[in-house]
Amino acid sequence: MFAVIRTGGKQYRVAAEDVIKVDKIGGAPGDIVQLGEVLLVGGDSVTLGAPTVAGASVAAEVLEQGRGAKIIVFKKRRRKNSRRKRGHRQEFTLLRITEILTDGAQPSKPTRPKAERRRPAPETAQAQKEEPAQAGAAAAHETPAAAQAEPSRAKPKAQAKTAKKPAKTPAKSKAAKPKAGAKGKKK
């Protein structure tokens, strides 16, 4: 069984398990969307719509929401010092056709539940807060010799930056240079 559907001003011939790329339609990846503009339903017998087939629809699963390749639109008006450059990326939706429905039937496959964000358990969050405090306490118990053996990293970097830059020489004045050519000579 196949169907001809219209979406985004274009027509597509689809069958079950086909993957098509259409202009952007609403829905998150994993959602089931129902396309209602069915122009023709084919198979054993062909049903032609006028303009659409009554009670027919196509169920599809959203695989991906994305953007196509960049298209550069450059307009120039010659001899007018006028030019315009614009970029455009067309948004699309990748669909997998799950089933072709007739007589007002609803999709048999339900939408997948959305994955919820898992928050850390209160005991885990409390342990994370205590770890930095324990690390600070351990640093306080270190011996002064161990602390001095490890040099501070901030000071050598700052000193290294200033040491790398050479001193700038003052710019030469233009009056000191002799001018070349007849225009610069005085008689």
CSV table of N, CA and C in Angstrom, one decimal, residues 48-145:
chain,number,residue,atom,x,y,z
A,48,LEU,N,-8.7,8.1,-5.3
A,48,LEU,CA,-8.2,9.4,-5.7
A,48,LEU,C,-9.0,10.4,-4.9
A,49,GLY,N,-8.3,11.4,-4.3
A,49,GLY,CA,-9.0,12.4,-3.6
A,49,GLY,C,-9.4,13.6,-4.4
A,50,ALA,N,-10.4,14.4,-3.9
A,50,ALA,CA,-10.8,15.5,-4.7
A,50,ALA,C,-11.0,16.7,-3.7
A,51,PRO,N,-10.0,17.4,-3.2
A,51,PRO,CA,-8.6,17.3,-3.5
A,51,PRO,C,-7.9,16.3,-2.6
A,52,THR,N,-8.5,16.0,-1.4
A,52,THR,CA,-7.9,15.0,-0.5
A,52,THR,C,-8.8,13.8,-0.3
A,53,VAL,N,-8.2,12.7,0.1
A,53,VAL,CA,-9.0,11.5,0.4
A,53,VAL,C,-9.6,11.7,1.8
A,54,ALA,N,-11.0,11.6,1.9
A,54,ALA,CA,-11.6,11.8,3.2
A,54,ALA,C,-11.3,10.6,4.2
A,55,GLY,N,-10.9,11.0,5.4
A,55,GLY,CA,-10.6,10.0,6.4
A,55,GLY,C,-9.3,9.3,6.3
A,56,ALA,N,-8.5,9.7,5.4
A,56,ALA,CA,-7.1,9.1,5.2
A,56,ALA,C,-6.1,10.0,5.8
A,57,SER,N,-5.1,9.3,6.4
A,57,SER,CA,-3.9,10.1,7.0
A,57,SER,C,-2.7,9.1,7.0
A,58,VAL,N,-1.6,9.7,7.2
A,58,VAL,CA,-0.3,8.9,7.2
A,58,VAL,C,0.4,9.2,8.6
A,59,ALA,N,0.7,8.2,9.3
A,59,ALA,CA,1.4,8.3,10.6
A,59,ALA,C,2.9,8.2,10.3
A,60,ALA,N,3.7,9.0,10.9
A,60,ALA,CA,5.2,9.0,10.8
A,60,ALA,C,5.9,9.3,12.1
A,61,GLU,N,7.0,8.7,12.3
A,61,GLU,CA,7.8,9.0,13.4
A,61,GLU,C,8.9,10.0,13.1
A,62,VAL,N,9.1,11.0,13.9
A,62,VAL,CA,10.1,12.0,13.7
A,62,VAL,C,11.5,11.4,14.1
A,63,LEU,N,12.4,11.3,13.2
A,63,LEU,CA,13.7,10.8,13.4
A,63,LEU,C,14.7,11.9,13.8
A,64,GLU,N,14.6,13.1,13.2
A,64,GLU,CA,15.6,14.1,13.4
A,64,GLU,C,15.0,15.5,12.9
A,65,GLN,N,15.4,16.5,13.7
A,65,GLN,CA,15.1,17.9,13.3
A,65,GLN,C,16.5,18.5,13.0
A,66,GLY,N,16.7,19.0,11.8
A,66,GLY,CA,18.0,19.5,11.4
A,66,GLY,C,17.9,20.7,10.5
A,67,ARG,N,19.1,21.1,10.0
A,67,ARG,CA,19.3,22.2,9.0
A,67,ARG,C,20.2,21.7,7.9
A,68,GLY,N,19.8,22.0,6.7
A,68,GLY,CA,20.5,21.6,5.5
A,68,GLY,C,21.8,22.4,5.4
A,69,ALA,N,22.5,22.2,4.2
A,69,ALA,CA,23.8,22.8,3.9
A,69,ALA,C,23.5,24.3,3.7
A,70,LYS,N,24.6,25.1,3.9
A,70,LYS,CA,24.4,26.6,3.8
A,70,LYS,C,24.4,26.9,2.3
A,71,ILE,N,23.5,27.8,2.0
A,71,ILE,CA,23.4,28.4,0.7
A,71,ILE,C,23.8,29.8,0.7
A,72,ILE,N,24.7,30.3,-0.1
A,72,ILE,CA,25.1,31.7,-0.1
A,72,ILE,C,24.3,32.4,-1.2
A,73,VAL,N,23.6,33.5,-0.8
A,73,VAL,CA,22.9,34.3,-1.8
A,73,VAL,C,23.7,35.7,-1.9
A,74,PHE,N,24.3,35.9,-3.1
A,74,PHE,CA,25.1,37.1,-3.3
A,74,PHE,C,24.5,37.9,-4.4
A,75,LYS,N,24.1,39.1,-4.2
A,75,LYS,CA,23.6,40.0,-5.2
A,75,LYS,C,24.5,41.2,-5.4
A,76,LYS,N,24.8,41.5,-6.6
A,76,LYS,CA,25.6,42.6,-6.9
A,76,LYS,C,25.0,43.5,-8.1
A,77,ARG,N,25.1,44.7,-7.9
A,77,ARG,CA,24.6,45.7,-9.0
A,77,ARG,C,25.9,46.3,-9.5
A,78,ARG,N,26.3,46.0,-10.7
A,78,ARG,CA,27.6,46.4,-11.2
A,78,ARG,C,27.6,48.0,-11.4
A,79,ARG,N,28.7,48.5,-11.2
A,79,ARG,CA,29.0,49.9,-11.3
A,79,ARG,C,28.2,50.8,-10.4
A,80,LYS,N,27.6,50.2,-9.4
A,80,LYS,CA,26.8,51.0,-8.4
A,80,LYS,C,27.4,50.9,-7.0
A,81,ASN,N,28.5,50.2,-6.8
A,81,ASN,CA,29.1,50.0,-5.5
A,81,ASN,C,28.1,49.4,-4.6
A,82,SER,N,27.3,48.4,-5.0
A,82,SER,CA,26.2,47.8,-4.2
A,82,SER,C,26.4,46.3,-4.3
A,83,ARG,N,26.5,45.7,-3.1
A,83,ARG,CA,26.5,44.2,-3.1
A,83,ARG,C,25.9,43.8,-1.7
A,84,ARG,N,25.3,42.6,-1.8
A,84,ARG,CA,24.7,42.0,-0.5
A,84,ARG,C,25.0,40.5,-0.5
A,85,LYS,N,25.5,40.1,0.6
A,85,LYS,CA,25.8,38.6,0.8
A,85,LYS,C,25.0,38.1,2.0
A,86,ARG,N,24.2,37.1,1.8
A,86,ARG,CA,23.4,36.5,2.8
A,86,ARG,C,23.5,35.0,2.8
A,87,GLY,N,23.5,34.3,3.9
A,87,GLY,CA,23.5,32.9,4.0
A,87,GLY,C,22.2,32.4,4.5
A,88,HIS,N,21.9,31.1,4.1
A,88,HIS,CA,20.6,30.5,4.4
A,88,HIS,C,20.8,29.0,4.6
A,89,ARG,N,20.2,28.5,5.7
A,89,ARG,CA,20.2,27.1,5.9
A,89,ARG,C,18.7,26.6,6.1
A,90,GLN,N,18.2,25.8,5.2
A,90,GLN,CA,16.8,25.4,5.3
A,90,GLN,C,16.6,24.3,6.4
A,91,GLU,N,15.6,24.5,7.2
A,91,GLU,CA,15.3,23.6,8.2
A,91,GLU,C,14.5,22.4,7.7
A,92,PHE,N,14.8,21.2,8.2
A,92,PHE,CA,14.1,20.0,7.7
A,92,PHE,C,13.7,19.1,8.8
A,93,THR,N,12.8,18.1,8.6
A,93,THR,CA,12.5,17.1,9.5
A,93,THR,C,12.6,15.8,8.8
A,94,LEU,N,13.3,14.8,9.4
A,94,LEU,CA,13.5,13.5,8.8
A,94,LEU,C,12.4,12.6,9.4
A,95,LEU,N,11.6,12.0,8.6
A,95,LEU,CA,10.4,11.2,9.0
A,95,LEU,C,10.6,9.7,8.6
A,96,ARG,N,10.1,8.8,9.4
A,96,ARG,CA,10.0,7.4,9.0
A,96,ARG,C,8.5,7.1,9.0
A,97,ILE,N,7.9,6.7,7.8
A,97,ILE,CA,6.5,6.5,7.7
A,97,ILE,C,6.2,5.1,8.4
A,98,THR,N,5.3,5.2,9.4
A,98,THR,CA,5.0,4.0,10.2
A,98,THR,C,3.8,3.2,9.6
A,99,GLU,N,2.8,4.0,9.2
A,99,GLU,CA,1.6,3.3,8.6
A,99,GLU,C,0.7,4.3,7.9
A,100,ILE,N,-0.1,3.8,6.9
A,100,ILE,CA,-1.0,4.5,6.2
A,100,ILE,C,-2.4,4.2,6.7
A,101,LEU,N,-3.1,5.2,7.2
A,101,LEU,CA,-4.4,5.0,7.8
A,101,LEU,C,-5.6,5.4,6.9
A,102,THR,N,-6.6,4.7,7.0
A,102,THR,CA,-7.8,5.0,6.2
A,102,THR,C,-9.0,5.0,7.1
A,103,ASP,N,-10.1,5.6,6.7
A,103,ASP,CA,-11.4,5.6,7.4
A,103,ASP,C,-11.3,6.2,8.8
A,104,GLY,N,-10.4,7.2,9.0
A,104,GLY,CA,-10.3,8.0,10.2
A,104,GLY,C,-9.7,7.2,11.4
A,105,ALA,N,-8.9,6.2,11.1
A,105,ALA,CA,-8.2,5.4,12.1
A,105,ALA,C,-7.1,6.2,12.8
A,106,GLN,N,-6.8,5.9,14.0
A,106,GLN,CA,-5.7,6.5,14.7
A,106,GLN,C,-4.4,5.7,14.6
A,107,PRO,N,-3.3,6.3,14.8
A,107,PRO,CA,-2.0,5.5,14.8
A,107,PRO,C,-2.0,4.4,15.9
A,108,SER,N,-1.5,3.2,15.5
A,108,SER,CA,-1.5,2.2,16.5
A,108,SER,C,-0.3,2.2,17.4
A,109,LYS,N,0.8,2.8,16.9
A,109,LYS,CA,2.0,2.9,17.7
A,109,LYS,C,2.0,4.2,18.5
A,110,PRO,N,2.0,4.1,19.9
A,110,PRO,CA,2.0,5.4,20.7
A,110,PRO,C,3.3,6.1,20.6
A,111,THR,N,3.3,7.3,21.1
A,111,THR,CA,4.6,8.1,21.1
A,111,THR,C,5.4,7.5,22.3
A,112,ARG,N,6.7,7.6,22.1
A,112,ARG,CA,7.6,7.1,23.1
A,112,ARG,C,7.7,8.1,24.2
A,113,PRO,N,7.8,7.7,25.5
A,113,PRO,CA,7.9,8.6,26.6
A,113,PRO,C,9.2,9.4,26.5
A,114,LYS,N,9.1,10.6,26.9
A,114,LYS,CA,10.3,11.5,26.8
A,114,LYS,C,11.2,11.1,28.0
A,115,ALA,N,12.5,11.1,27.8
A,115,ALA,CA,13.5,10.8,28.9
A,115,ALA,C,13.5,12.0,29.8
A,116,GLU,N,13.4,11.7,31.1
A,116,GLU,CA,13.5,12.8,32.0
A,116,GLU,C,14.9,13.0,32.5
A,117,ARG,N,15.2,14.2,32.9
A,117,ARG,CA,16.6,14.4,33.5
A,117,ARG,C,16.6,13.8,34.9
A,118,ARG,N,17.7,13.1,35.1
A,118,ARG,CA,17.8,12.6,36.5
A,118,ARG,C,18.6,13.5,37.3
A,119,ARG,N,18.1,13.8,38.4
A,119,ARG,CA,18.8,14.7,39.4
A,119,ARG,C,19.5,13.8,40.4
A,120,PRO,N,20.6,14.3,40.9
A,120,PRO,CA,21.3,13.4,41.9
A,120,PRO,C,20.5,13.3,43.1
A,121,ALA,N,20.6,12.2,43.8
A,121,ALA,CA,19.8,12.0,45.0
A,121,ALA,C,20.4,13.0,46.1
A,122,PRO,N,19.6,13.3,47.1
A,122,PRO,CA,20.0,14.3,48.1
A,122,PRO,C,21.3,13.9,48.8
A,123,GLU,N,21.4,12.5,49.0
A,123,GLU,CA,22.7,12.1,49.7
A,123,GLU,C,23.9,12.3,48.9
A,124,THR,N,23.8,12.1,47.5
A,124,THR,CA,24.9,12.3,46.6
A,124,THR,C,25.3,13.8,46.6
A,125,ALA,N,24.3,14.6,46.5
A,125,ALA,CA,24.6,16.1,46.5
A,125,ALA,C,25.3,16.5,47.7
A,126,GLN,N,24.8,15.9,48.9
A,126,GLN,CA,25.5,16.3,50.2
A,126,GLN,C,26.9,15.9,50.2
A,127,ALA,N,27.2,14.7,49.6
A,127,ALA,CA,28.6,14.1,49.6
A,127,ALA,C,29.5,15.0,48.7
A,128,GLN,N,28.9,15.5,47.6
A,128,GLN,CA,29.7,16.4,46.7
A,128,GLN,C,30.1,17.7,47.4
A,129,LYS,N,29.2,18.2,48.2
A,129,LYS,CA,29.5,19.4,49.0
A,129,LYS,C,30.5,19.2,50.0
A,130,GLU,N,30.6,18.0,50.6
A,130,GLU,CA,31.5,17.8,51.7
A,130,GLU,C,32.9,17.5,51.1
A,131,GLU,N,33.1,17.0,49.9
A,131,GLU,CA,34.4,16.7,49.4
A,131,GLU,C,35.3,17.9,49.3
A,132,PRO,N,34.9,19.0,48.8
A,132,PRO,CA,35.8,20.2,48.7
A,132,PRO,C,36.2,20.6,50.1
A,133,ALA,N,35.3,20.5,51.1
A,133,ALA,CA,35.7,20.9,52.4
A,133,ALA,C,36.7,20.0,53.0
A,134,GLN,N,36.6,18.7,52.7
A,134,GLN,CA,37.6,17.8,53.2
A,134,GLN,C,38.9,18.0,52.5
A,135,ALA,N,38.9,18.3,51.2
A,135,ALA,CA,40.2,18.6,50.5
A,135,ALA,C,40.9,19.8,51.1
A,136,GLY,N,40.1,20.8,51.5
A,136,GLY,CA,40.7,22.0,52.1
A,136,GLY,C,41.3,21.7,53.4
A,137,ALA,N,40.7,20.9,54.2
A,137,ALA,CA,41.2,20.5,55.5
A,137,ALA,C,42.5,19.7,55.3
A,138,ALA,N,42.6,18.8,54.3
A,138,ALA,CA,43.8,18.0,54.0
A,138,ALA,C,44.9,18.9,53.6
A,139,ALA,N,44.7,20.0,52.9
A,139,ALA,CA,45.7,20.9,52.5
A,139,ALA,C,46.2,21.7,53.7
A,140,ALA,N,45.4,22.0,54.7
A,140,ALA,CA,45.8,22.7,55.8
A,140,ALA,C,46.7,21.9,56.7
A,141,HIS,N,46.6,20.5,56.7
A,141,HIS,CA,47.4,19.7,57.5
A,141,HIS,C,48.8,19.4,56.8
A,142,GLU,N,49.0,19.9,55.6
A,142,GLU,CA,50.3,19.6,54.9
A,142,GLU,C,51.4,20.3,55.6
A,143,THR,N,52.6,19.8,55.5
A,143,THR,CA,53.8,20.5,56.1
A,143,THR,C,54.2,21.7,55.3
A,144,PRO,N,54.7,22.7,55.9
A,144,PRO,CA,55.1,23.9,55.1
A,144,PRO,C,56.2,23.6,54.1
A,145,ALA,N,57.1,22.6,54.4
A,145,ALA,CA,58.1,22.2,53.4
A,145,ALA,C,57.5,21.7,52.1
